[in-house]
CSV table of C-alpha atoms in Angstrom, one decimal:
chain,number,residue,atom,x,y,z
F,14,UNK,CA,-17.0,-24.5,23.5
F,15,UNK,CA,-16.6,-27.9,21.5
F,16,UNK,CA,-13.8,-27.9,19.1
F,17,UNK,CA,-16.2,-28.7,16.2
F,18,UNK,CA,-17.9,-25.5,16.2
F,19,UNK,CA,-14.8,-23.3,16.1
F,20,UNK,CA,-14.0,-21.0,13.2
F,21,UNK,CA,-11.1,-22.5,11.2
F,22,UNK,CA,-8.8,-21.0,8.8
F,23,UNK,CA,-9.7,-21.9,5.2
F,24,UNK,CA,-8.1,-25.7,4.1
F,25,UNK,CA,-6.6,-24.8,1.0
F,26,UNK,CA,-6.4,-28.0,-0.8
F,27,UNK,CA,-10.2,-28.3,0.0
F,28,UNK,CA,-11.5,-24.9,-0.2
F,29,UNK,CA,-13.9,-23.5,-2.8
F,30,UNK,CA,-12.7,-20.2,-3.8
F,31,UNK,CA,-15.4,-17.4,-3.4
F,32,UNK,CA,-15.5,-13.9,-4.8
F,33,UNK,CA,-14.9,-12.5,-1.4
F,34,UNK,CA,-12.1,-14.9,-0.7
F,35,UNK,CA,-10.7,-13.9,-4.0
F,36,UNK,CA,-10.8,-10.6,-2.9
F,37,UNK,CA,-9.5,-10.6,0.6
F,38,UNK,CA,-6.4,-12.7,-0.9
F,39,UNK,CA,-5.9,-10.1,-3.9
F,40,UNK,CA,-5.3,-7.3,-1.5
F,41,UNK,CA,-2.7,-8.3,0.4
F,42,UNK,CA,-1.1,-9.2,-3.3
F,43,UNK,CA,-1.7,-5.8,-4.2
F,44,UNK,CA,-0.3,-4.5,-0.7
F,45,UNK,CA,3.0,-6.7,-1.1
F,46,UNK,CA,3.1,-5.1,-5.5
F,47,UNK,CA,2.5,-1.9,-4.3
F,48,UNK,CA,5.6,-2.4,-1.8
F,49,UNK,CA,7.7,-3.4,-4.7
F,50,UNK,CA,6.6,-0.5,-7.0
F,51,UNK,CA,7.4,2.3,-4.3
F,52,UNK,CA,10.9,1.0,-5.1
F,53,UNK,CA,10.3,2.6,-8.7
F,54,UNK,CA,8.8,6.3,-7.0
F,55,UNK,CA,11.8,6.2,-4.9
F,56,UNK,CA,14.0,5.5,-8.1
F,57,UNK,CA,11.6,8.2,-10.0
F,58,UNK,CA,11.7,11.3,-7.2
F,59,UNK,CA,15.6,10.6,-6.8
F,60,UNK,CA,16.3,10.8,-10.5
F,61,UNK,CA,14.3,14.2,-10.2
F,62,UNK,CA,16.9,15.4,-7.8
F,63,UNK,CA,20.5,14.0,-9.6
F,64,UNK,CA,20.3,16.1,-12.3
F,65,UNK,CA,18.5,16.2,-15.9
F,66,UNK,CA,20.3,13.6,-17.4
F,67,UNK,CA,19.6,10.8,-15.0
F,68,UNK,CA,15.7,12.0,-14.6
F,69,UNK,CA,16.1,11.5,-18.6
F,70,UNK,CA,17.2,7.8,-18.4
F,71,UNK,CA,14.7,7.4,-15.2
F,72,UNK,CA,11.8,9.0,-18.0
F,73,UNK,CA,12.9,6.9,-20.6
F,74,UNK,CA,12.7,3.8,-18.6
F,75,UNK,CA,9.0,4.2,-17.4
F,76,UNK,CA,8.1,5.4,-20.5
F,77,UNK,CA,9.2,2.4,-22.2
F,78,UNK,CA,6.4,-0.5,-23.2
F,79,UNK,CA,7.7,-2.3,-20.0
F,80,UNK,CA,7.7,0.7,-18.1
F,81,UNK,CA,4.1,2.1,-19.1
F,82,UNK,CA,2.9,-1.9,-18.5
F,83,UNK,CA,4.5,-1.7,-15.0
F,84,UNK,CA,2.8,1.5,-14.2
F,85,UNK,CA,-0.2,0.8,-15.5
F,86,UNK,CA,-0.2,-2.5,-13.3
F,87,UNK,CA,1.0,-0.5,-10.0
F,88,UNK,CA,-2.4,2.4,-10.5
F,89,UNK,CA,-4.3,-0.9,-11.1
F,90,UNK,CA,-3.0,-2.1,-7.7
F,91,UNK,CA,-3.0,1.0,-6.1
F,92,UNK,CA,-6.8,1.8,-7.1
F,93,UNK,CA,-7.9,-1.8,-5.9
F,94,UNK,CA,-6.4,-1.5,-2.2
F,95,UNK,CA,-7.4,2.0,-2.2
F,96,UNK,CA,-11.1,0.8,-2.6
F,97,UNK,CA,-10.8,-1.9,-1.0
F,98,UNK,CA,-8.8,-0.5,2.1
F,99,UNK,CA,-11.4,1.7,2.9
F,100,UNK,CA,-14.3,-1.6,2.4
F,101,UNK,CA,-12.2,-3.3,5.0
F,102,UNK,CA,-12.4,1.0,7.3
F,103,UNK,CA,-16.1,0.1,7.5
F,104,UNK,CA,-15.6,-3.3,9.0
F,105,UNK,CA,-13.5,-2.2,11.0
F,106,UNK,CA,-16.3,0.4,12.3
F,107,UNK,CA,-18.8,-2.8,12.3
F,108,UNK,CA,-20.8,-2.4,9.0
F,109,UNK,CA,-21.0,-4.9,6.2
F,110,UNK,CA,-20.6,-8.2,7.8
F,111,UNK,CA,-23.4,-9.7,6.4
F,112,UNK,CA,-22.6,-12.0,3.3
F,113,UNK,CA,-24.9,-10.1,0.6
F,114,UNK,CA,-23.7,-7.2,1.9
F,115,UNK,CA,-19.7,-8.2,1.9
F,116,UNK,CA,-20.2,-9.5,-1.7
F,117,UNK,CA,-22.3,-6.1,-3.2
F,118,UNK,CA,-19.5,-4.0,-1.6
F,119,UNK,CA,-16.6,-6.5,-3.1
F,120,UNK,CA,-18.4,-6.2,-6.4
F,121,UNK,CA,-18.3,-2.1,-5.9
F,122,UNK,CA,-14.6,-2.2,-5.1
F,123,UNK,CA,-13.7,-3.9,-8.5
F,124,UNK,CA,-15.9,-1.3,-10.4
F,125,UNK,CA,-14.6,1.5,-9.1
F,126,UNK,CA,-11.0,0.1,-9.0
F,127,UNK,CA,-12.0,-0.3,-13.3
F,128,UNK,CA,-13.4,3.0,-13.4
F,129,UNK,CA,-10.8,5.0,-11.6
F,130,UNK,CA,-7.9,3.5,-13.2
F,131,UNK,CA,-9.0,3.4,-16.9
F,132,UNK,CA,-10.3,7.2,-15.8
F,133,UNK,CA,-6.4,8.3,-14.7
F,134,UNK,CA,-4.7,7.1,-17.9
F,135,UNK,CA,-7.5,8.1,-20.1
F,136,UNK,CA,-7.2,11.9,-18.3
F,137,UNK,CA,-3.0,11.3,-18.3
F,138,UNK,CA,-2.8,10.5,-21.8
F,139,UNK,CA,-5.2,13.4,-22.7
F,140,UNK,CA,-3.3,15.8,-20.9
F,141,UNK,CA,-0.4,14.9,-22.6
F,142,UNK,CA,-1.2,13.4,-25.5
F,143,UNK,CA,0.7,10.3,-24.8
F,144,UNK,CA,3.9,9.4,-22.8
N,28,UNK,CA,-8.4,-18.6,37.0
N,29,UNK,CA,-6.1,-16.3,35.0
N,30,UNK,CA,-2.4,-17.5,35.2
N,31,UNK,CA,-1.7,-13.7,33.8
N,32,UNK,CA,-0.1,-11.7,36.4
N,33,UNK,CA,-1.7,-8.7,38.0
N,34,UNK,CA,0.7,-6.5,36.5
N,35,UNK,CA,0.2,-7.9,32.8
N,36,UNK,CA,-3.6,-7.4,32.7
N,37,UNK,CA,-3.3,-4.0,33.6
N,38,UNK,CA,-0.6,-3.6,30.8
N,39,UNK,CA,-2.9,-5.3,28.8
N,40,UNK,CA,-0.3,-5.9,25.7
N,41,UNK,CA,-0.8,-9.6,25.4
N,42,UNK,CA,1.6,-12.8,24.2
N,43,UNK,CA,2.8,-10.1,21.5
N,44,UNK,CA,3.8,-7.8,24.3
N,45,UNK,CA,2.2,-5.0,22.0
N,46,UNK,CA,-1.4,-5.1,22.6
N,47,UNK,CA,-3.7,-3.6,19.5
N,48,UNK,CA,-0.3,-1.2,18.2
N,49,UNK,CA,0.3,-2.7,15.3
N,50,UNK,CA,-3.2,-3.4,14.6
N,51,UNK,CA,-3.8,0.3,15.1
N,52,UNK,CA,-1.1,1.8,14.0
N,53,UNK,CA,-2.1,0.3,10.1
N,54,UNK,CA,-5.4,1.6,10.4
N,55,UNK,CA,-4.2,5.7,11.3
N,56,UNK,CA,-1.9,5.1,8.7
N,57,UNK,CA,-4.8,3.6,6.3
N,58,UNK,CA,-7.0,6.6,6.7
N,59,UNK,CA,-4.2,9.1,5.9
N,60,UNK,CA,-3.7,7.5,3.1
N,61,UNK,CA,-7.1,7.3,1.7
N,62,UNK,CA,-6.5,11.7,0.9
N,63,UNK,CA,-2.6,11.1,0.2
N,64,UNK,CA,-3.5,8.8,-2.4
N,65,UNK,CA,-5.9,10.3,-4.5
N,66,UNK,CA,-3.8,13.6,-4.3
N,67,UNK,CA,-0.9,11.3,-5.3
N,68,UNK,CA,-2.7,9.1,-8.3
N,69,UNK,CA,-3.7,12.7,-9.6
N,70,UNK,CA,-0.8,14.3,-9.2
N,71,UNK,CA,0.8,11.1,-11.3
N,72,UNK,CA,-1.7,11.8,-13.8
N,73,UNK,CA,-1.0,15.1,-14.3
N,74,UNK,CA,2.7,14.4,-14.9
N,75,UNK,CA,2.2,11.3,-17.4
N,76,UNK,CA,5.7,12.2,-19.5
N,77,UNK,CA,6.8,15.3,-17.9
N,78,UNK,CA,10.7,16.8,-18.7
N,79,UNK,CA,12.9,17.5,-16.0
N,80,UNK,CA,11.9,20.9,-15.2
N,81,UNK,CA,8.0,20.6,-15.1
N,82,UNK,CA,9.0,17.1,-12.5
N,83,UNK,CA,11.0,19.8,-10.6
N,84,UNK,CA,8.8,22.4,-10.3
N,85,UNK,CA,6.0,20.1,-9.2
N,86,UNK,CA,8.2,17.8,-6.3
N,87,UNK,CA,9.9,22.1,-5.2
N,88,UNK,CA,6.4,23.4,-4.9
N,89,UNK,CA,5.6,23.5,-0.9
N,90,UNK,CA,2.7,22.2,-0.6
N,91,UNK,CA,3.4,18.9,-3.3
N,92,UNK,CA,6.6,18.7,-1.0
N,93,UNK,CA,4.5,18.9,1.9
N,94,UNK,CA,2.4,15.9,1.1
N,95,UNK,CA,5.0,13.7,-1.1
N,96,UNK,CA,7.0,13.3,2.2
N,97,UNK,CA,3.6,12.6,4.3
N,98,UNK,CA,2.8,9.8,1.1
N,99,UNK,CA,5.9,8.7,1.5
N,100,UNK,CA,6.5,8.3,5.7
N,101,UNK,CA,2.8,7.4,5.8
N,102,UNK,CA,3.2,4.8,2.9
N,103,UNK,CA,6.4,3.3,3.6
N,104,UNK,CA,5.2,2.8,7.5
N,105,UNK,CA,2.1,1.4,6.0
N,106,UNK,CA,3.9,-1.3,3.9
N,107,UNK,CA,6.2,-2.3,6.3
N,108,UNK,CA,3.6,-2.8,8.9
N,109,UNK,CA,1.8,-4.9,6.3
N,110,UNK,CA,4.8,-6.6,5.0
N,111,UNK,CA,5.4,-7.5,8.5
N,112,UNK,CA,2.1,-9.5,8.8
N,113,UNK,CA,2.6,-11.3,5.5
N,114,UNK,CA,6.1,-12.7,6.5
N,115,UNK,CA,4.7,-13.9,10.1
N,116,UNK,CA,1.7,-15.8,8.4
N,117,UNK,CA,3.9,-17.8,6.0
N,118,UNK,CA,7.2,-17.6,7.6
N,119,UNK,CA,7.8,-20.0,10.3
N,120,UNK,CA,11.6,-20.6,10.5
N,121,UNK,CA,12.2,-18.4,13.8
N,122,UNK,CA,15.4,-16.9,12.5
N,123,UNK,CA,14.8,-16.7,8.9
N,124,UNK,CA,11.5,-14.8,10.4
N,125,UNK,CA,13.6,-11.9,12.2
N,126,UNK,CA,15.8,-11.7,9.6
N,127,UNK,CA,13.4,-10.9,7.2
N,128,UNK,CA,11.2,-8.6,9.2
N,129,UNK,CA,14.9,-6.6,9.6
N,130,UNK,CA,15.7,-6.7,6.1
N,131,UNK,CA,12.1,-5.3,5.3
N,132,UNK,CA,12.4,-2.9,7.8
N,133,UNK,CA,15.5,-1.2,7.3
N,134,UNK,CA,14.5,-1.4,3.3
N,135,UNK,CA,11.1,0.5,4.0
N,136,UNK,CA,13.4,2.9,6.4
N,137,UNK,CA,16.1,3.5,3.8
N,138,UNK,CA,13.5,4.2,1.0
N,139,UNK,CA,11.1,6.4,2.9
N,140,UNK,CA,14.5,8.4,3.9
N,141,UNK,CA,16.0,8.5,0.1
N,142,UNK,CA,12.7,9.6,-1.2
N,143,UNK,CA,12.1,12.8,1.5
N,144,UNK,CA,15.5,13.8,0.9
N,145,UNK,CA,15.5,13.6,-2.7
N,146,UNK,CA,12.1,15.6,-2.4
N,147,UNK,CA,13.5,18.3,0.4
N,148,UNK,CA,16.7,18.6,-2.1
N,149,UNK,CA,14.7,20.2,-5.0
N,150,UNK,CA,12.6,21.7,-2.5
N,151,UNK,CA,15.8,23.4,-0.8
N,152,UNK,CA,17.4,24.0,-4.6
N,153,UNK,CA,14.7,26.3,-5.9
């Protein structure tokens, strides 16, 4: 095999971004916020078990505008490599390699990743009524 | 001519000395997830603002127990296995490489292990 016709790894100085590069970068960002945000569940479920008046300050912290911004920002995150996890299951099983194909399934990972997200704080804040 | 000994193709774990593990090990933990996390974003939804007792009364139930600590283990595995890949592809000072990869381990380790006990404490409280 001549060197020329090997794949190579994107030049970054020189690349044109695509949508499917654009995707395949924002999930591992979304994999390495998601990392930092279990931080925040870890701080949230052992709050729930030091008593009521840490869980209060815990509660009052993610319900602050900083807070809700965060979390709406980690279900954001968390719907995208959700969808986009399982995109990346099928190739794994050896379907959708073809280009139209790769970029009609990365346009159905950002819909549902909108849908489900804006549908989990509509149905939150509807249970509720608010934080 | 292979200049891999006899013994190392039968092994078959390669320059890594792990073969497809890692590789493997993120996609179990992948599919696991796919369940645990829609039962996990609903579950969040559902407690949007909730007091101290109704947080309680979710995390001591058995079965929300049962599959906070399988998010969790499965999650925190997950993230360091992926964490792991991140640091190797940008990180290319040997040392400051395995130090990392420690620190991010041991993190992943000690907040998997805070987060089931915290969970198996209200469980085990009532």
């Amino acid at each position: 095999m001549s060197a020329r016709n090997r794949p190579l790894s994107p030049h970054l100085q020189v690349y044109r971004p695509q949508m499917t590069s654009i995707l395949s970068i924002t999930h591992r960002l979304t994999g390495v916020a998601l990392a930092l945000g279990a931080i925040l569940l870890v701080y949230w479920l052992a709050a729930a078990a030091s008593g009521a008046e840490v869980f209060e300050d815990a509660r009052g912290l993610i319900g602050s505008w900083i807070g809700r911004l965060a979390l709406f920002g980690w279900t954001l995150a968390l719907f995208y490599h959700l969808c986009n996890g399982i995109r990346h299951l099928f190739w794994d099983a050896g379907h959708g390699y073809a280009l139209p194909d790769a970029e009609r399934s990365g346009w159905a990972v950002l819909a549902a990743t909108v849908v489900l997200t804006l549908a989990a704080w509509i149905a939150g804040y509807a249970m509720r009524g608010g934080v | 001519m292979s200049l891999r000994s006899p013994l190392g193709r039968v092994r078959g774990l390669g320059a890594a000395r792990e073969g497809v593990g890692h590789w493997w090990h993120q996609r179990l933990t992948s599919i696991a997830l796919v369940p645990l996390t829609i039962w996990f974003a609903a579950s969040l939804v559902s407690l949007i603002g909730a007091d101290y007792f109704t947080m309680r009364e979710w995390m001591g139930s058995p079965l929300a127990a049962g599959l906070l600590i399988l998010f969790l283990v499965a999650g925190f595995y997950h993230a360091a296995l992926g964490l792991q890949v991140v640091i190797e592809d940008y990180l290319h000072h040997e040392g400051a490489k395995i130090a990392l990869l420690m620190a991010v381990n041991a993190l992943a380790l000690v907040l998997a292990l805070t987060g089931v006990l915290a969970v198996l404490s209200v469980l085990f409280a009532g």
